[in-house]
Tab-separated table of N, CA and C in Angstrom:
chain	number	residue	atom	x	y	z
A	18	ILE	N	-82.782	-179.323	78.182
A	18	ILE	CA	-81.489	-179.326	78.838
A	18	ILE	C	-81.421	-180.440	79.874
A	19	LYS	N	-82.519	-180.734	80.533
A	19	LYS	CA	-82.493	-181.714	81.619
A	19	LYS	C	-82.652	-183.157	81.149
A	20	HIS	N	-82.832	-183.387	79.872
A	20	HIS	CA	-82.872	-184.760	79.347
A	20	HIS	C	-81.440	-185.289	79.349
A	21	ALA	N	-81.174	-186.310	80.138
A	21	ALA	CA	-79.788	-186.769	80.289
A	21	ALA	C	-79.568	-188.205	79.838
A	22	GLU	N	-80.607	-188.929	79.551
A	22	GLU	CA	-80.431	-190.322	79.150
A	22	GLU	C	-80.626	-190.461	77.644
A	23	GLY	N	-79.664	-191.074	77.008
A	23	GLY	CA	-79.767	-191.297	75.577
A	23	GLY	C	-79.315	-190.099	74.770
A	24	ALA	N	-79.353	-190.288	73.481
A	24	ALA	CA	-78.876	-189.262	72.559
A	24	ALA	C	-79.929	-188.185	72.322
A	25	VAL	N	-79.439	-187.010	71.947
A	25	VAL	CA	-80.308	-185.907	71.563
A	25	VAL	C	-79.789	-185.359	70.247
A	26	ASN	N	-80.682	-185.122	69.306
A	26	ASN	CA	-80.329	-184.529	68.027
A	26	ASN	C	-80.936	-183.138	67.992
A	27	LEU	N	-80.108	-182.118	67.969
A	27	LEU	CA	-80.568	-180.734	68.001
A	27	LEU	C	-80.385	-180.113	66.628
A	28	ILE	N	-81.484	-179.790	65.979
A	28	ILE	CA	-81.446	-179.182	64.649
A	28	ILE	C	-82.207	-177.860	64.722
A	29	ALA	N	-81.544	-176.778	64.315
A	29	ALA	CA	-82.179	-175.460	64.346
A	29	ALA	C	-81.431	-174.531	63.398
A	30	THR	N	-81.985	-173.372	63.163
A	30	THR	CA	-81.381	-172.413	62.249
A	30	THR	C	-80.197	-171.699	62.895
A	31	ALA	N	-79.412	-171.038	62.059
A	31	ALA	CA	-78.255	-170.275	62.537
A	31	ALA	C	-78.700	-169.181	63.502
A	32	GLY	N	-77.936	-169.039	64.575
A	32	GLY	CA	-78.210	-167.970	65.538
A	32	GLY	C	-79.363	-168.249	66.485
A	33	SER	N	-79.845	-169.472	66.531
A	33	SER	CA	-81.002	-169.782	67.368
A	33	SER	C	-80.639	-170.252	68.770
A	34	GLY	N	-79.340	-170.429	69.050
A	34	GLY	CA	-78.913	-170.809	70.391
A	34	GLY	C	-78.570	-172.279	70.556
A	35	LYS	N	-78.257	-172.961	69.468
A	35	LYS	CA	-77.912	-174.386	69.550
A	35	LYS	C	-76.695	-174.621	70.431
A	36	THR	N	-75.640	-173.873	70.195
A	36	THR	CA	-74.408	-174.071	70.971
A	36	THR	C	-74.660	-173.794	72.443
A	37	ARG	N	-75.352	-172.724	72.757
A	37	ARG	CA	-75.670	-172.396	74.155
A	37	ARG	C	-76.480	-173.519	74.794
A	38	THR	N	-77.439	-174.068	74.061
A	38	THR	CA	-78.263	-175.155	74.580
A	38	THR	C	-77.429	-176.400	74.860
A	39	ILE	N	-76.549	-176.748	73.925
A	39	ILE	CA	-75.691	-177.926	74.101
A	39	ILE	C	-74.756	-177.737	75.296
A	40	ILE	N	-74.128	-176.574	75.388
A	40	ILE	CA	-73.199	-176.309	76.487
A	40	ILE	C	-73.925	-176.348	77.824
A	41	ASN	N	-75.109	-175.780	77.901
A	41	ASN	CA	-75.864	-175.804	79.156
A	41	ASN	C	-76.314	-177.214	79.504
A	42	ARG	N	-76.651	-178.015	78.502
A	42	ARG	CA	-77.021	-179.412	78.761
A	42	ARG	C	-75.822	-180.185	79.309
A	43	ILE	N	-74.661	-180.017	78.689
A	43	ILE	CA	-73.461	-180.702	79.167
A	43	ILE	C	-73.113	-180.221	80.576
A	44	GLY	N	-73.240	-178.923	80.816
A	44	GLY	CA	-72.994	-178.393	82.164
A	44	GLY	C	-73.939	-178.985	83.192
A	45	TYR	N	-75.205	-179.120	82.845
A	45	TYR	CA	-76.180	-179.746	83.747
A	45	TYR	C	-75.800	-181.190	84.021
A	46	MET	N	-75.424	-181.905	82.971
A	46	MET	CA	-75.075	-183.313	83.128
A	46	MET	C	-73.838	-183.493	84.014
A	47	THR	N	-72.851	-182.619	83.849
A	47	THR	CA	-71.617	-182.771	84.628
A	47	THR	C	-71.766	-182.251	86.051
A	48	ARG	N	-72.451	-181.148	86.223
A	48	ARG	CA	-72.532	-180.543	87.560
A	48	ARG	C	-73.673	-181.101	88.400
A	49	ALA	N	-74.864	-181.179	87.837
A	49	ALA	CA	-76.026	-181.614	88.619
A	49	ALA	C	-76.119	-183.130	88.733
A	50	LEU	N	-75.732	-183.823	87.668
A	50	LEU	CA	-75.877	-185.276	87.658
A	50	LEU	C	-74.576	-186.011	87.940
A	51	GLY	N	-73.455	-185.292	87.961
A	51	GLY	CA	-72.172	-185.913	88.265
A	51	GLY	C	-71.611	-186.798	87.163
A	52	ILE	N	-72.053	-186.585	85.938
A	52	ILE	CA	-71.539	-187.375	84.819
A	52	ILE	C	-70.165	-186.836	84.435
A	53	ALA	N	-69.212	-187.725	84.234
A	53	ALA	CA	-67.847	-187.318	83.876
A	53	ALA	C	-67.838	-186.700	82.481
A	54	PRO	N	-67.219	-185.521	82.319
A	54	PRO	CA	-67.182	-184.864	81.006
A	54	PRO	C	-66.598	-185.753	79.912
A	55	GLU	N	-65.619	-186.575	80.268
A	55	GLU	CA	-64.994	-187.420	79.252
A	55	GLU	C	-65.906	-188.541	78.769
A	56	SER	N	-67.052	-188.728	79.398
A	56	SER	CA	-67.993	-189.756	78.952
A	56	SER	C	-69.100	-189.183	78.077
A	57	ILE	N	-69.020	-187.883	77.770
A	57	ILE	CA	-70.027	-187.215	76.941
A	57	ILE	C	-69.452	-186.962	75.555
A	58	LEU	N	-70.208	-187.294	74.532
A	58	LEU	CA	-69.791	-187.056	73.152
A	58	LEU	C	-70.688	-185.985	72.551
A	59	ALA	N	-70.085	-184.893	72.121
A	59	ALA	CA	-70.795	-183.837	71.406
A	59	ALA	C	-70.159	-183.730	70.022
A	60	VAL	N	-70.971	-183.814	68.983
A	60	VAL	CA	-70.469	-183.826	67.615
A	60	VAL	C	-70.898	-182.552	66.906
A	61	THR	N	-69.970	-181.964	66.168
A	61	THR	CA	-70.259	-180.783	65.369
A	61	THR	C	-69.618	-180.959	63.997
A	62	PHE	N	-69.850	-180.031	63.104
A	62	PHE	CA	-69.406	-180.202	61.722
A	62	PHE	C	-67.989	-179.731	61.430
A	63	THR	N	-67.467	-178.808	62.222
A	63	THR	CA	-66.142	-178.264	61.920
A	63	THR	C	-65.259	-178.259	63.159
A	64	VAL	N	-63.963	-178.244	62.922
A	64	VAL	CA	-63.003	-178.159	64.021
A	64	VAL	C	-63.176	-176.826	64.746
A	65	ALA	N	-63.422	-175.763	63.999
A	65	ALA	CA	-63.610	-174.439	64.614
A	65	ALA	C	-64.818	-174.437	65.551
A	66	ALA	N	-65.899	-175.068	65.148
A	66	ALA	CA	-67.091	-175.137	65.998
A	66	ALA	C	-66.812	-175.974	67.242
A	67	ALA	N	-66.041	-177.037	67.095
A	67	ALA	CA	-65.681	-177.871	68.244
A	67	ALA	C	-64.847	-177.080	69.245
A	68	ARG	N	-63.895	-176.303	68.739
A	68	ARG	CA	-63.079	-175.457	69.629
A	68	ARG	C	-63.952	-174.446	70.366
A	69	GLU	N	-64.884	-173.839	69.632
A	69	GLU	CA	-65.788	-172.855	70.226
A	69	GLU	C	-66.608	-173.487	71.350
A	70	MET	N	-67.111	-174.689	71.124
A	70	MET	CA	-67.888	-175.378	72.152
A	70	MET	C	-67.032	-175.671	73.377
A	71	LYS	N	-65.816	-176.129	73.148
A	71	LYS	CA	-64.913	-176.430	74.255
A	71	LYS	C	-64.614	-175.169	75.063
A	72	GLU	N	-64.317	-174.067	74.381
A	72	GLU	CA	-64.025	-172.803	75.066
A	72	GLU	C	-65.224	-172.317	75.867
A	73	ARG	N	-66.399	-172.412	75.284
A	73	ARG	CA	-67.605	-171.967	75.995
A	73	ARG	C	-67.861	-172.815	77.233
A	74	TYR	N	-67.658	-174.116	77.112
A	74	TYR	CA	-67.857	-174.991	78.278
A	74	TYR	C	-66.867	-174.629	79.385
A	75	ILE	N	-65.605	-174.496	79.018
A	75	ILE	CA	-64.580	-174.161	80.007
A	75	ILE	C	-64.881	-172.816	80.658
A	76	ASN	N	-65.243	-171.825	79.854
A	76	ASN	CA	-65.526	-170.495	80.396
A	76	ASN	C	-66.770	-170.478	81.284
A	77	SER	N	-67.713	-171.361	81.015
A	77	SER	CA	-68.956	-171.379	81.782
A	77	SER	C	-68.903	-172.264	83.021
A	78	PHE	N	-68.194	-173.389	82.942
A	78	PHE	CA	-68.318	-174.394	84.000
A	78	PHE	C	-67.026	-174.835	84.660
A	79	CYS	N	-65.869	-174.495	84.107
A	79	CYS	CA	-64.599	-175.005	84.652
A	79	CYS	C	-63.796	-173.896	85.297
A	80	THR	N	-64.077	-173.615	86.544
A	80	THR	CA	-63.367	-172.556	87.237
A	80	THR	C	-61.881	-172.887	87.392
A	81	CYS	N	-61.537	-174.183	87.327
A	81	CYS	CA	-60.134	-174.574	87.490
A	81	CYS	C	-59.274	-174.125	86.312
A	82	PHE	N	-59.887	-173.850	85.152
A	82	PHE	CA	-59.135	-173.429	83.979
A	82	PHE	C	-59.112	-171.926	83.772
A	83	ARG	N	-59.924	-171.200	84.512
A	83	ARG	CA	-59.991	-169.750	84.337
A	83	ARG	C	-58.717	-169.089	84.850
A	84	GLN	N	-58.270	-168.078	84.129
A	84	GLN	CA	-57.092	-167.343	84.560
A	84	GLN	C	-57.464	-166.425	85.706
A	85	LYS	N	-56.578	-166.343	86.660
A	85	LYS	CA	-56.811	-165.456	87.793
A	85	LYS	C	-56.269	-164.076	87.470
A	86	ASN	N	-57.055	-163.056	87.807
A	86	ASN	CA	-56.633	-161.665	87.537
A	86	ASN	C	-55.862	-161.104	88.697
């Protein structure tokens, strides 16, 4: 998660935590290292998976987008 320079290729089986690992890495890069989210490229195979990653990132790290109860 703390590797922030250069590309990372994450290959693992279904249900092994790939999405969680990617989201936590992006969160570390944006929050701890101050890297702008728009400068990070995360690639996935489907539009549905991309939406899921975006939702997880927002729910985990973007308090400005969370709905207030």
